[in-house]
Amino acid sequence: MSLIEIERREAGAATIAIVRFNNPPKGYMNAAMVGELDAAVDGLLGDESVRVLVFTGALKGVFIEHYDVSELLALSEKLRAKGASFSLDRLSPESGYHRILARLEAAPKPVIAAINGTAMGGGFEFCMACDIRLAERGPYWLGQPEINIGILAGAGGTQRLARLVGEARALELSLMGRTVSPDEAASLGMVHAAVDGPVLDHALTMARRLAAQPPRAVAHIKRLVRSAAETPLSQGLAQERTLFMDLAVSDDGHRLMGEFVAGTRTIRD
């Protein structure tokens, strides 16, 4: 059984890739799934016909429950037997999962999380690496409860959550190990919206719109916005005006601005 299922849907001249996480019965992320996900992400990001990636769960009510704790416990036992210790003086290297999340953030293509159920721990860390997060309303739980089993969110949870909801709220959620409903997640800014199901329909409506946008403009905007928090303002402004000019002379930019001036296109959606 494949743990990662890929479906391609045509959207005009472009393709939308739907990637489903399928690991019954509990919907855990584990090392085998990470391996399949790595290959899937590589292939889809390298396919120029694919304009948008949409990730969702194949199991009813589950996006990714969380990372498989039995694997983490086995790793703990192995390292403890070796007498391993860790310090900020010697940083731990990235794992395959860390690299996947970083690639999705840096990718020139939009990435949507269609959260069809519970997404905790490593599951919600995946969601936070996506550009757009839509959560289906229901008895589902989102967030970073790792402290409740003695660890912390180790795949970007502390860093990305603070950037989404602010330091104070991220501390409260992470220190209390509190998970939230889709509606509360939307009110806090953890997801863009809570929607009545099925969430995939909402995600595909957005994906079709994104797939129709000029891909060069999409890539430039994503790059600038994604790097804004870590880039000095003067440098970010210089990059912005440079990429603005690059789009102004591009085929799509020249054509679409011409249509607007001719009165055959509106600038509003």
PDB file of C-alpha atoms in Angstrom:
ATOM      1  CA  MET A   1       0.000   0.000   0.000  1.00  0.00           C
ATOM      2  CA  SER A   2       1.284   3.413  -0.918  1.00  0.00           C
ATOM      3  CA  LEU A   3       1.373   5.837   1.998  1.00  0.00           C
ATOM      4  CA  ILE A   4       1.345   8.841  -0.335  1.00  0.00           C
ATOM      5  CA  GLU A   5      -1.324   8.997  -3.046  1.00  0.00           C
ATOM      6  CA  ILE A   6      -1.057  11.499  -5.904  1.00  0.00           C
ATOM      7  CA  GLU A   7      -3.924  12.607  -8.113  1.00  0.00           C
ATOM      8  CA  ARG A   8      -3.557  15.110 -10.951  1.00  0.00           C
ATOM      9  CA  ARG A   9      -6.449  17.306 -12.034  1.00  0.00           C
ATOM     10  CA  GLU A  10      -6.420  19.510 -15.089  1.00  0.00           C
ATOM     11  CA  ALA A  11      -7.093  23.221 -14.618  1.00  0.00           C
ATOM     12  CA  GLY A  12      -7.050  24.681 -18.109  1.00  0.00           C
ATOM     13  CA  ALA A  13      -3.505  24.394 -19.417  1.00  0.00           C
ATOM     14  CA  ALA A  14      -2.175  23.744 -15.919  1.00  0.00           C
ATOM     15  CA  THR A  15      -2.319  20.819 -13.494  1.00  0.00           C
ATOM     16  CA  ILE A  16      -3.235  20.738  -9.821  1.00  0.00           C
ATOM     17  CA  ALA A  17      -1.627  17.934  -7.815  1.00  0.00           C
ATOM     18  CA  ILE A  18      -3.627  16.493  -4.931  1.00  0.00           C
ATOM     19  CA  VAL A  19      -1.417  14.613  -2.476  1.00  0.00           C
ATOM     20  CA  ARG A  20      -3.139  12.423   0.116  1.00  0.00           C
ATOM     21  CA  PHE A  21      -1.606  11.042   3.306  1.00  0.00           C
ATOM     22  CA  ASN A  22      -2.744   7.426   3.732  1.00  0.00           C
ATOM     23  CA  ASN A  23      -1.512   5.559   6.782  1.00  0.00           C
ATOM     24  CA  PRO A  24      -4.337   3.610   8.443  1.00  0.00           C
ATOM     25  CA  PRO A  25      -5.544   2.955  11.008  1.00  0.00           C
ATOM     26  CA  LYS A  26      -4.395   6.013  12.973  1.00  0.00           C
ATOM     27  CA  GLY A  27      -3.016   8.305  10.289  1.00  0.00           C
ATOM     28  CA  TYR A  28       0.436   8.779  11.780  1.00  0.00           C
ATOM     29  CA  MET A  29       3.378  10.302   9.978  1.00  0.00           C
ATOM     30  CA  ASN A  30       6.338   7.925  10.105  1.00  0.00           C
ATOM     31  CA  ALA A  31       9.707   7.321   8.468  1.00  0.00           C
ATOM     32  CA  ALA A  32       8.242   5.265   5.624  1.00  0.00           C
ATOM     33  CA  MET A  33       5.760   8.015   4.794  1.00  0.00           C
ATOM     34  CA  VAL A  34       8.499  10.651   4.947  1.00  0.00           C
ATOM     35  CA  GLY A  35      10.483   8.654   2.386  1.00  0.00           C
ATOM     36  CA  GLU A  36       7.533   8.459  -0.005  1.00  0.00           C
ATOM     37  CA  LEU A  37       6.683  12.113   0.597  1.00  0.00           C
ATOM     38  CA  ASP A  38      10.236  13.174  -0.226  1.00  0.00           C
ATOM     39  CA  ALA A  39      10.074  11.455  -3.618  1.00  0.00           C
ATOM     40  CA  ALA A  40       6.586  12.825  -4.310  1.00  0.00           C
ATOM     41  CA  VAL A  41       7.553  16.415  -3.495  1.00  0.00           C
ATOM     42  CA  ASP A  42      10.691  16.171  -5.643  1.00  0.00           C
ATOM     43  CA  GLY A  43       8.692  14.909  -8.599  1.00  0.00           C
ATOM     44  CA  LEU A  44       5.875  17.440  -8.320  1.00  0.00           C
ATOM     45  CA  LEU A  45       8.129  20.445  -7.818  1.00  0.00           C
ATOM     46  CA  GLY A  46      10.135  19.362 -10.857  1.00  0.00           C
ATOM     47  CA  ASP A  47       7.048  18.973 -13.053  1.00  0.00           C
ATOM     48  CA  GLU A  48       6.481  22.306 -14.820  1.00  0.00           C
ATOM     49  CA  SER A  49       2.882  21.424 -15.684  1.00  0.00           C
ATOM     50  CA  VAL A  50       1.985  21.268 -11.968  1.00  0.00           C
ATOM     51  CA  ARG A  51       1.127  24.794 -10.826  1.00  0.00           C
ATOM     52  CA  VAL A  52      -0.368  24.122  -7.366  1.00  0.00           C
ATOM     53  CA  LEU A  53       0.070  21.398  -4.731  1.00  0.00           C
ATOM     54  CA  VAL A  54      -2.844  20.498  -2.442  1.00  0.00           C
ATOM     55  CA  PHE A  55      -2.197  18.201   0.528  1.00  0.00           C
ATOM     56  CA  THR A  56      -4.980  16.424   2.403  1.00  0.00           C
ATOM     57  CA  GLY A  57      -5.662  13.258   4.361  1.00  0.00           C
ATOM     58  CA  ALA A  58      -6.941  10.057   2.792  1.00  0.00           C
ATOM     59  CA  LEU A  59      -8.528   8.895   6.060  1.00  0.00           C
ATOM     60  CA  LYS A  60     -11.832  10.356   7.206  1.00  0.00           C
ATOM     61  CA  GLY A  61     -11.331  12.965   9.909  1.00  0.00           C
ATOM     62  CA  VAL A  62      -7.531  12.812   9.819  1.00  0.00           C
ATOM     63  CA  PHE A  63      -5.013  15.024   8.018  1.00  0.00           C
ATOM     64  CA  ILE A  64      -1.948  13.704   9.856  1.00  0.00           C
ATOM     65  CA  GLU A  65      -2.778  12.699  13.449  1.00  0.00           C
ATOM     66  CA  HIS A  66       0.813  13.362  14.551  1.00  0.00           C
ATOM     67  CA  TYR A  67       4.236  11.760  14.134  1.00  0.00           C
ATOM     68  CA  ASP A  68       4.434   8.130  15.258  1.00  0.00           C
ATOM     69  CA  VAL A  69       5.576   8.379  18.894  1.00  0.00           C
ATOM     70  CA  SER A  70       6.738   4.761  18.928  1.00  0.00           C
ATOM     71  CA  GLU A  71       9.414   5.709  16.366  1.00  0.00           C
ATOM     72  CA  LEU A  72      10.477   8.666  18.481  1.00  0.00           C
ATOM     73  CA  LEU A  73      10.656   6.453  21.575  1.00  0.00           C
ATOM     74  CA  ALA A  74      12.806   3.911  19.717  1.00  0.00           C
ATOM     75  CA  LEU A  75      15.154   6.709  18.681  1.00  0.00           C
ATOM     76  CA  SER A  76      15.302   7.930  22.284  1.00  0.00           C
ATOM     77  CA  GLU A  77      16.196   4.460  23.539  1.00  0.00           C
ATOM     78  CA  LYS A  78      18.915   4.066  20.908  1.00  0.00           C
ATOM     79  CA  LEU A  79      20.511   7.412  21.710  1.00  0.00           C
ATOM     80  CA  ARG A  80      20.258   6.937  25.485  1.00  0.00           C
ATOM     81  CA  ALA A  81      22.007   3.579  25.159  1.00  0.00           C
ATOM     82  CA  LYS A  82      24.889   5.401  23.478  1.00  0.00           C
ATOM     83  CA  GLY A  83      24.985   8.044  26.197  1.00  0.00           C
ATOM     84  CA  ALA A  84      24.145  10.765  23.689  1.00  0.00           C
ATOM     85  CA  SER A  85      23.749  14.334  24.881  1.00  0.00           C
ATOM     86  CA  PHE A  86      22.772  17.498  23.057  1.00  0.00           C
ATOM     87  CA  SER A  87      23.708  21.149  23.364  1.00  0.00           C
ATOM     88  CA  LEU A  88      23.111  24.370  21.449  1.00  0.00           C
ATOM     89  CA  ASP A  89      26.887  24.520  21.106  1.00  0.00           C
ATOM     90  CA  ARG A  90      26.583  21.685  18.571  1.00  0.00           C
ATOM     91  CA  LEU A  91      23.378  21.898  16.582  1.00  0.00           C
ATOM     92  CA  SER A  92      21.543  18.811  15.366  1.00  0.00           C
ATOM     93  CA  PRO A  93      21.374  18.324  11.593  1.00  0.00           C
ATOM     94  CA  GLU A  94      18.158  18.498   9.597  1.00  0.00           C
ATOM     95  CA  SER A  95      16.202  15.320   9.035  1.00  0.00           C
ATOM     96  CA  GLY A  96      14.445  14.385   5.822  1.00  0.00           C
ATOM     97  CA  TYR A  97      11.170  15.775   7.177  1.00  0.00           C
ATOM     98  CA  HIS A  98      12.790  19.133   7.964  1.00  0.00           C
ATOM     99  CA  ARG A  99      14.140  19.331   4.421  1.00  0.00           C
ATOM    100  CA  ILE A 100      10.732  18.551   2.887  1.00  0.00           C
ATOM    101  CA  LEU A 101       9.054  21.359   4.832  1.00  0.00           C
ATOM    102  CA  ALA A 102      11.796  23.805   3.880  1.00  0.00           C
ATOM    103  CA  ARG A 103      11.449  22.852   0.192  1.00  0.00           C
ATOM    104  CA  LEU A 104       7.713  23.449   0.230  1.00  0.00           C
ATOM    105  CA  GLU A 105       8.174  26.862   1.837  1.00  0.00           C
ATOM    106  CA  ALA A 106      10.826  27.860  -0.705  1.00  0.00           C
ATOM    107  CA  ALA A 107       9.051  26.337  -3.724  1.00  0.00           C
ATOM    108  CA  PRO A 108       7.897  28.746  -6.445  1.00  0.00           C
ATOM    109  CA  LYS A 109       4.512  26.994  -6.490  1.00  0.00           C
ATOM    110  CA  PRO A 110       1.653  27.623  -4.037  1.00  0.00           C
ATOM    111  CA  VAL A 111       1.061  24.861  -1.502  1.00  0.00           C
ATOM    112  CA  ILE A 112      -2.351  24.404   0.139  1.00  0.00           C
ATOM    113  CA  ALA A 113      -3.146  22.313   3.215  1.00  0.00           C
ATOM    114  CA  ALA A 114      -6.732  21.043   2.939  1.00  0.00           C
ATOM    115  CA  ILE A 115      -7.003  19.988   6.581  1.00  0.00           C
ATOM    116  CA  ASN A 116      -9.780  17.411   6.587  1.00  0.00           C
ATOM    117  CA  GLY A 117      -9.458  16.431  10.240  1.00  0.00           C
ATOM    118  CA  THR A 118      -7.050  16.260  13.150  1.00  0.00           C
ATOM    119  CA  ALA A 119      -3.542  17.610  12.636  1.00  0.00           C
ATOM    120  CA  MET A 120      -1.382  17.680  15.741  1.00  0.00           C
ATOM    121  CA  GLY A 121       2.361  17.685  16.367  1.00  0.00           C
ATOM    122  CA  GLY A 122       4.251  16.872  13.185  1.00  0.00           C
ATOM    123  CA  GLY A 123       0.947  16.959  11.306  1.00  0.00           C
ATOM    124  CA  PHE A 124       0.246  20.577  12.136  1.00  0.00           C
ATOM    125  CA  GLU A 125       3.910  21.437  11.577  1.00  0.00           C
ATOM    126  CA  PHE A 126       3.359  20.258   8.004  1.00  0.00           C
ATOM    127  CA  CYS A 127       0.321  22.532   7.712  1.00  0.00           C
ATOM    128  CA  MET A 128       2.302  25.536   8.913  1.00  0.00           C
ATOM    129  CA  ALA A 129       4.896  25.000   6.173  1.00  0.00           C
ATOM    130  CA  CYS A 130       2.132  25.324   3.563  1.00  0.00           C
ATOM    131  CA  ASP A 131       1.206  28.704   2.105  1.00  0.00           C
ATOM    132  CA  ILE A 132      -2.551  28.385   2.624  1.00  0.00           C
ATOM    133  CA  ARG A 133      -4.325  26.430   5.368  1.00  0.00           C
ATOM    134  CA  LEU A 134      -8.034  25.611   5.188  1.00  0.00           C
ATOM    135  CA  ALA A 135      -9.537  23.529   8.013  1.00  0.00           C
ATOM    136  CA  GLU A 136     -12.750  21.549   7.788  1.00  0.00           C
ATOM    137  CA  ARG A 137     -15.154  22.167  10.664  1.00  0.00           C
ATOM    138  CA  GLY A 138     -15.757  19.152  12.869  1.00  0.00           C
ATOM    139  CA  PRO A 139     -14.646  17.452  16.115  1.00  0.00           C
ATOM    140  CA  TYR A 140     -11.004  17.803  15.103  1.00  0.00           C
ATOM    141  CA  TRP A 141      -7.948  19.130  16.913  1.00  0.00           C
ATOM    142  CA  LEU A 142      -5.079  21.248  15.646  1.00  0.00           C
ATOM    143  CA  GLY A 143      -1.879  22.340  17.342  1.00  0.00           C
ATOM    144  CA  GLN A 144       1.321  21.422  19.119  1.00  0.00           C
ATOM    145  CA  PRO A 145       0.670  19.253  22.222  1.00  0.00           C
ATOM    146  CA  GLU A 146       4.172  17.745  22.385  1.00  0.00           C
ATOM    147  CA  ILE A 147       4.931  19.030  25.882  1.00  0.00           C
ATOM    148  CA  ASN A 148       2.275  16.656  27.209  1.00  0.00           C
ATOM    149  CA  ILE A 149       4.616  13.742  26.419  1.00  0.00           C
ATOM    150  CA  GLY A 150       7.778  15.524  27.559  1.00  0.00           C
ATOM    151  CA  ILE A 151       9.120  16.875  24.267  1.00  0.00           C
ATOM    152  CA  LEU A 152       8.629  19.943  22.068  1.00  0.00           C
ATOM    153  CA  ALA A 153       7.608  20.578  18.484  1.00  0.00           C
ATOM    154  CA  GLY A 154      10.793  19.617  16.655  1.00  0.00           C
ATOM    155  CA  ALA A 155       9.925  20.225  12.997  1.00  0.00           C
ATOM    156  CA  GLY A 156       9.383  23.967  13.112  1.00  0.00           C
ATOM    157  CA  GLY A 157       6.437  24.115  15.489  1.00  0.00           C
ATOM    158  CA  THR A 158       7.860  26.651  17.932  1.00  0.00           C
ATOM    159  CA  GLN A 159       9.229  28.866  15.172  1.00  0.00           C
ATOM    160  CA  ARG A 160       6.391  28.825  12.641  1.00  0.00           C
ATOM    161  CA  LEU A 161       3.618  29.017  15.247  1.00  0.00           C
ATOM    162  CA  ALA A 162       5.159  32.142  16.791  1.00  0.00           C
ATOM    163  CA  ARG A 163       5.316  33.732  13.336  1.00  0.00           C
ATOM    164  CA  LEU A 164       1.647  32.924  12.733  1.00  0.00           C
ATOM    165  CA  VAL A 165       0.041  33.891  16.044  1.00  0.00           C
ATOM    166  CA  GLY A 166       2.676  35.937  17.870  1.00  0.00           C
ATOM    167  CA  GLU A 167       5.006  35.098  20.731  1.00  0.00           C
ATOM    168  CA  ALA A 168       2.479  35.386  23.589  1.00  0.00           C
ATOM    169  CA  ARG A 169      -0.138  33.111  22.060  1.00  0.00           C
ATOM    170  CA  ALA A 170       2.457  30.600  20.811  1.00  0.00           C
ATOM    171  CA  LEU A 171       3.872  30.349  24.326  1.00  0.00           C
ATOM    172  CA  GLU A 172       0.439  29.756  25.836  1.00  0.00           C
ATOM    173  CA  LEU A 173      -0.502  27.086  23.313  1.00  0.00           C
ATOM    174  CA  SER A 174       2.861  25.301  23.363  1.00  0.00           C
ATOM    175  CA  LEU A 175       3.485  25.433  27.127  1.00  0.00           C
ATOM    176  CA  MET A 176      -0.030  24.277  27.943  1.00  0.00           C
ATOM    177  CA  GLY A 177       0.037  21.685  25.162  1.00  0.00           C
ATOM    178  CA  ARG A 178      -3.374  22.971  24.146  1.00  0.00           C
ATOM    179  CA  THR A 179      -4.962  21.950  20.871  1.00  0.00           C
ATOM    180  CA  VAL A 180      -7.822  23.912  19.329  1.00  0.00           C
ATOM    181  CA  SER A 181     -10.832  23.390  17.104  1.00  0.00           C
ATOM    182  CA  PRO A 182     -10.820  24.502  13.459  1.00  0.00           C
ATOM    183  CA  ASP A 183     -12.909  27.574  14.315  1.00  0.00           C
ATOM    184  CA  GLU A 184     -10.588  28.641  17.139  1.00  0.00           C
ATOM    185  CA  ALA A 185      -7.578  27.968  14.906  1.00  0.00           C
ATOM    186  CA  ALA A 186      -9.075  30.362  12.342  1.00  0.00           C
ATOM    187  CA  SER A 187      -9.765  33.020  14.979  1.00  0.00           C
ATOM    188  CA  LEU A 188      -6.151  32.777  16.194  1.00  0.00           C
ATOM    189  CA  GLY A 189      -4.659  32.915  12.693  1.00  0.00           C
ATOM    190  CA  MET A 190      -3.336  29.350  12.772  1.00  0.00           C
ATOM    191  CA  VAL A 191      -5.373  28.628   9.631  1.00  0.00           C
ATOM    192  CA  HIS A 192      -6.741  31.014   7.034  1.00  0.00           C
ATOM    193  CA  ALA A 193     -10.320  29.782   7.366  1.00  0.00           C
ATOM    194  CA  ALA A 194     -12.516  27.113   8.904  1.00  0.00           C
ATOM    195  CA  VAL A 195     -14.942  25.808   6.284  1.00  0.00           C
ATOM    196  CA  ASP A 196     -17.908  23.486   6.097  1.00  0.00           C
ATOM    197  CA  GLY A 197     -16.800  20.242   4.526  1.00  0.00           C
ATOM    198  CA  PRO A 198     -15.611  18.785   2.335  1.00  0.00           C
ATOM    199  CA  VAL A 199     -12.551  21.011   2.661  1.00  0.00           C
ATOM    200  CA  LEU A 200     -10.961  19.654  -0.507  1.00  0.00           C
ATOM    201  CA  ASP A 201     -13.676  21.348  -2.588  1.00  0.00           C
ATOM    202  CA  HIS A 202     -12.805  24.714  -1.054  1.00  0.00           C
ATOM    203  CA  ALA A 203      -9.092  24.072  -1.555  1.00  0.00           C
ATOM    204  CA  LEU A 204      -9.567  23.151  -5.209  1.00  0.00           C
ATOM    205  CA  THR A 205     -11.563  26.315  -5.862  1.00  0.00           C
ATOM    206  CA  MET A 206      -8.625  28.311  -4.550  1.00  0.00           C
ATOM    207  CA  ALA A 207      -6.125  26.087  -6.364  1.00  0.00           C
ATOM    208  CA  ARG A 208      -7.828  26.660  -9.720  1.00  0.00           C
ATOM    209  CA  ARG A 209      -7.591  30.408  -9.204  1.00  0.00           C
ATOM    210  CA  LEU A 210      -3.913  30.139  -8.280  1.00  0.00           C
ATOM    211  CA  ALA A 211      -3.194  27.846 -11.223  1.00  0.00           C
ATOM    212  CA  ALA A 212      -4.587  30.499 -13.566  1.00  0.00           C
ATOM    213  CA  GLN A 213      -2.329  33.248 -12.209  1.00  0.00           C
ATOM    214  CA  PRO A 214       0.929  34.040 -14.073  1.00  0.00           C
ATOM    215  CA  PRO A 215       3.408  31.515 -12.623  1.00  0.00           C
ATOM    216  CA  ARG A 216       6.372  33.906 -12.667  1.00  0.00           C
ATOM    217  CA  ALA A 217       4.401  36.472 -10.653  1.00  0.00           C
ATOM    218  CA  VAL A 218       3.260  33.765  -8.226  1.00  0.00           C
ATOM    219  CA  ALA A 219       6.849  32.646  -7.674  1.00  0.00           C
ATOM    220  CA  HIS A 220       8.163  36.191  -7.162  1.00  0.00           C
ATOM    221  CA  ILE A 221       5.397  37.150  -4.730  1.00  0.00           C
ATOM    222  CA  LYS A 222       5.822  33.968  -2.701  1.00  0.00           C
ATOM    223  CA  ARG A 223       9.582  34.482  -2.519  1.00  0.00           C
ATOM    224  CA  LEU A 224       9.275  38.088  -1.340  1.00  0.00           C
ATOM    225  CA  VAL A 225       6.555  37.493   1.237  1.00  0.00           C
ATOM    226  CA  ARG A 226       8.122  34.304   2.604  1.00  0.00           C
ATOM    227  CA  SER A 227      11.476  36.051   3.173  1.00  0.00           C
ATOM    228  CA  ALA A 228      10.091  39.363   4.450  1.00  0.00           C
ATOM    229  CA  ALA A 229      10.386  38.615   8.177  1.00  0.00           C
ATOM    230  CA  GLU A 230      14.059  37.663   7.916  1.00  0.00           C
ATOM    231  CA  THR A 231      15.117  40.320   5.361  1.00  0.00           C
ATOM    232  CA  PRO A 232      16.143  43.887   6.317  1.00  0.00           C
ATOM    233  CA  LEU A 233      13.563  46.333   4.975  1.00  0.00           C
ATOM    234  CA  SER A 234      15.957  48.127   2.640  1.00  0.00           C
ATOM    235  CA  GLN A 235      17.065  44.818   1.117  1.00  0.00           C
ATOM    236  CA  GLY A 236      13.494  43.559   0.799  1.00  0.00           C
ATOM    237  CA  LEU A 237      12.410  46.753  -0.931  1.00  0.00           C
ATOM    238  CA  ALA A 238      15.323  46.504  -3.355  1.00  0.00           C
ATOM    239  CA  GLN A 239      14.421  42.916  -4.182  1.00  0.00           C
ATOM    240  CA  GLU A 240      10.766  43.871  -4.591  1.00  0.00           C
ATOM    241  CA  ARG A 241      11.376  46.686  -7.064  1.00  0.00           C
ATOM    242  CA  THR A 242      13.773  44.487  -9.034  1.00  0.00           C
ATOM    243  CA  LEU A 243      11.265  41.646  -9.349  1.00  0.00           C
ATOM    244  CA  PHE A 244       8.527  44.186 -10.140  1.00  0.00           C
ATOM    245  CA  MET A 245      10.543  45.299 -13.154  1.00  0.00           C
ATOM    246  CA  ASP A 246      11.223  41.691 -14.126  1.00  0.00           C
ATOM    247  CA  LEU A 247       7.456  41.069 -14.277  1.00  0.00           C
ATOM    248  CA  ALA A 248       6.784  44.357 -16.069  1.00  0.00           C
ATOM    249  CA  VAL A 249       8.892  43.224 -19.024  1.00  0.00           C
ATOM    250  CA  SER A 250       7.744  39.593 -18.921  1.00  0.00           C
ATOM    251  CA  ASP A 251       5.408  38.231 -21.605  1.00  0.00           C
ATOM    252  CA  ASP A 252       2.544  37.721 -19.139  1.00  0.00           C
ATOM    253  CA  GLY A 253       2.981  41.104 -17.497  1.00  0.00           C
ATOM    254  CA  HIS A 254       3.127  42.973 -20.800  1.00  0.00           C
ATOM    255  CA  ARG A 255       0.109  41.101 -22.199  1.00  0.00           C
ATOM    256  CA  LEU A 256      -2.118  41.419 -19.141  1.00  0.00           C
ATOM    257  CA  MET A 257      -1.353  45.097 -18.533  1.00  0.00           C
ATOM    258  CA  GLY A 258      -2.145  45.700 -22.201  1.00  0.00           C
ATOM    259  CA  GLU A 259      -5.511  43.990 -21.821  1.00  0.00           C
ATOM    260  CA  PHE A 260      -6.310  46.178 -18.819  1.00  0.00           C
ATOM    261  CA  VAL A 261      -5.415  49.374 -20.661  1.00  0.00           C
ATOM    262  CA  ALA A 262      -7.534  48.229 -23.623  1.00  0.00           C
ATOM    263  CA  GLY A 263     -10.502  47.740 -21.309  1.00  0.00           C
ATOM    264  CA  THR A 264     -10.771  43.964 -21.775  1.00  0.00           C
ATOM    265  CA  ARG A 265      -9.503  43.040 -18.287  1.00  0.00           C
ATOM    266  CA  THR A 266     -10.270  44.307 -14.805  1.00  0.00           C
ATOM    267  CA  ILE A 267      -7.665  44.589 -12.051  1.00  0.00           C
ATOM    268  CA  ARG A 268     -10.177  43.383  -9.446  1.00  0.00           C
ATOM    269  CA  ASP A 269     -10.933  39.728  -8.904  1.00  0.00           C
TER     270      ASP A 269
END
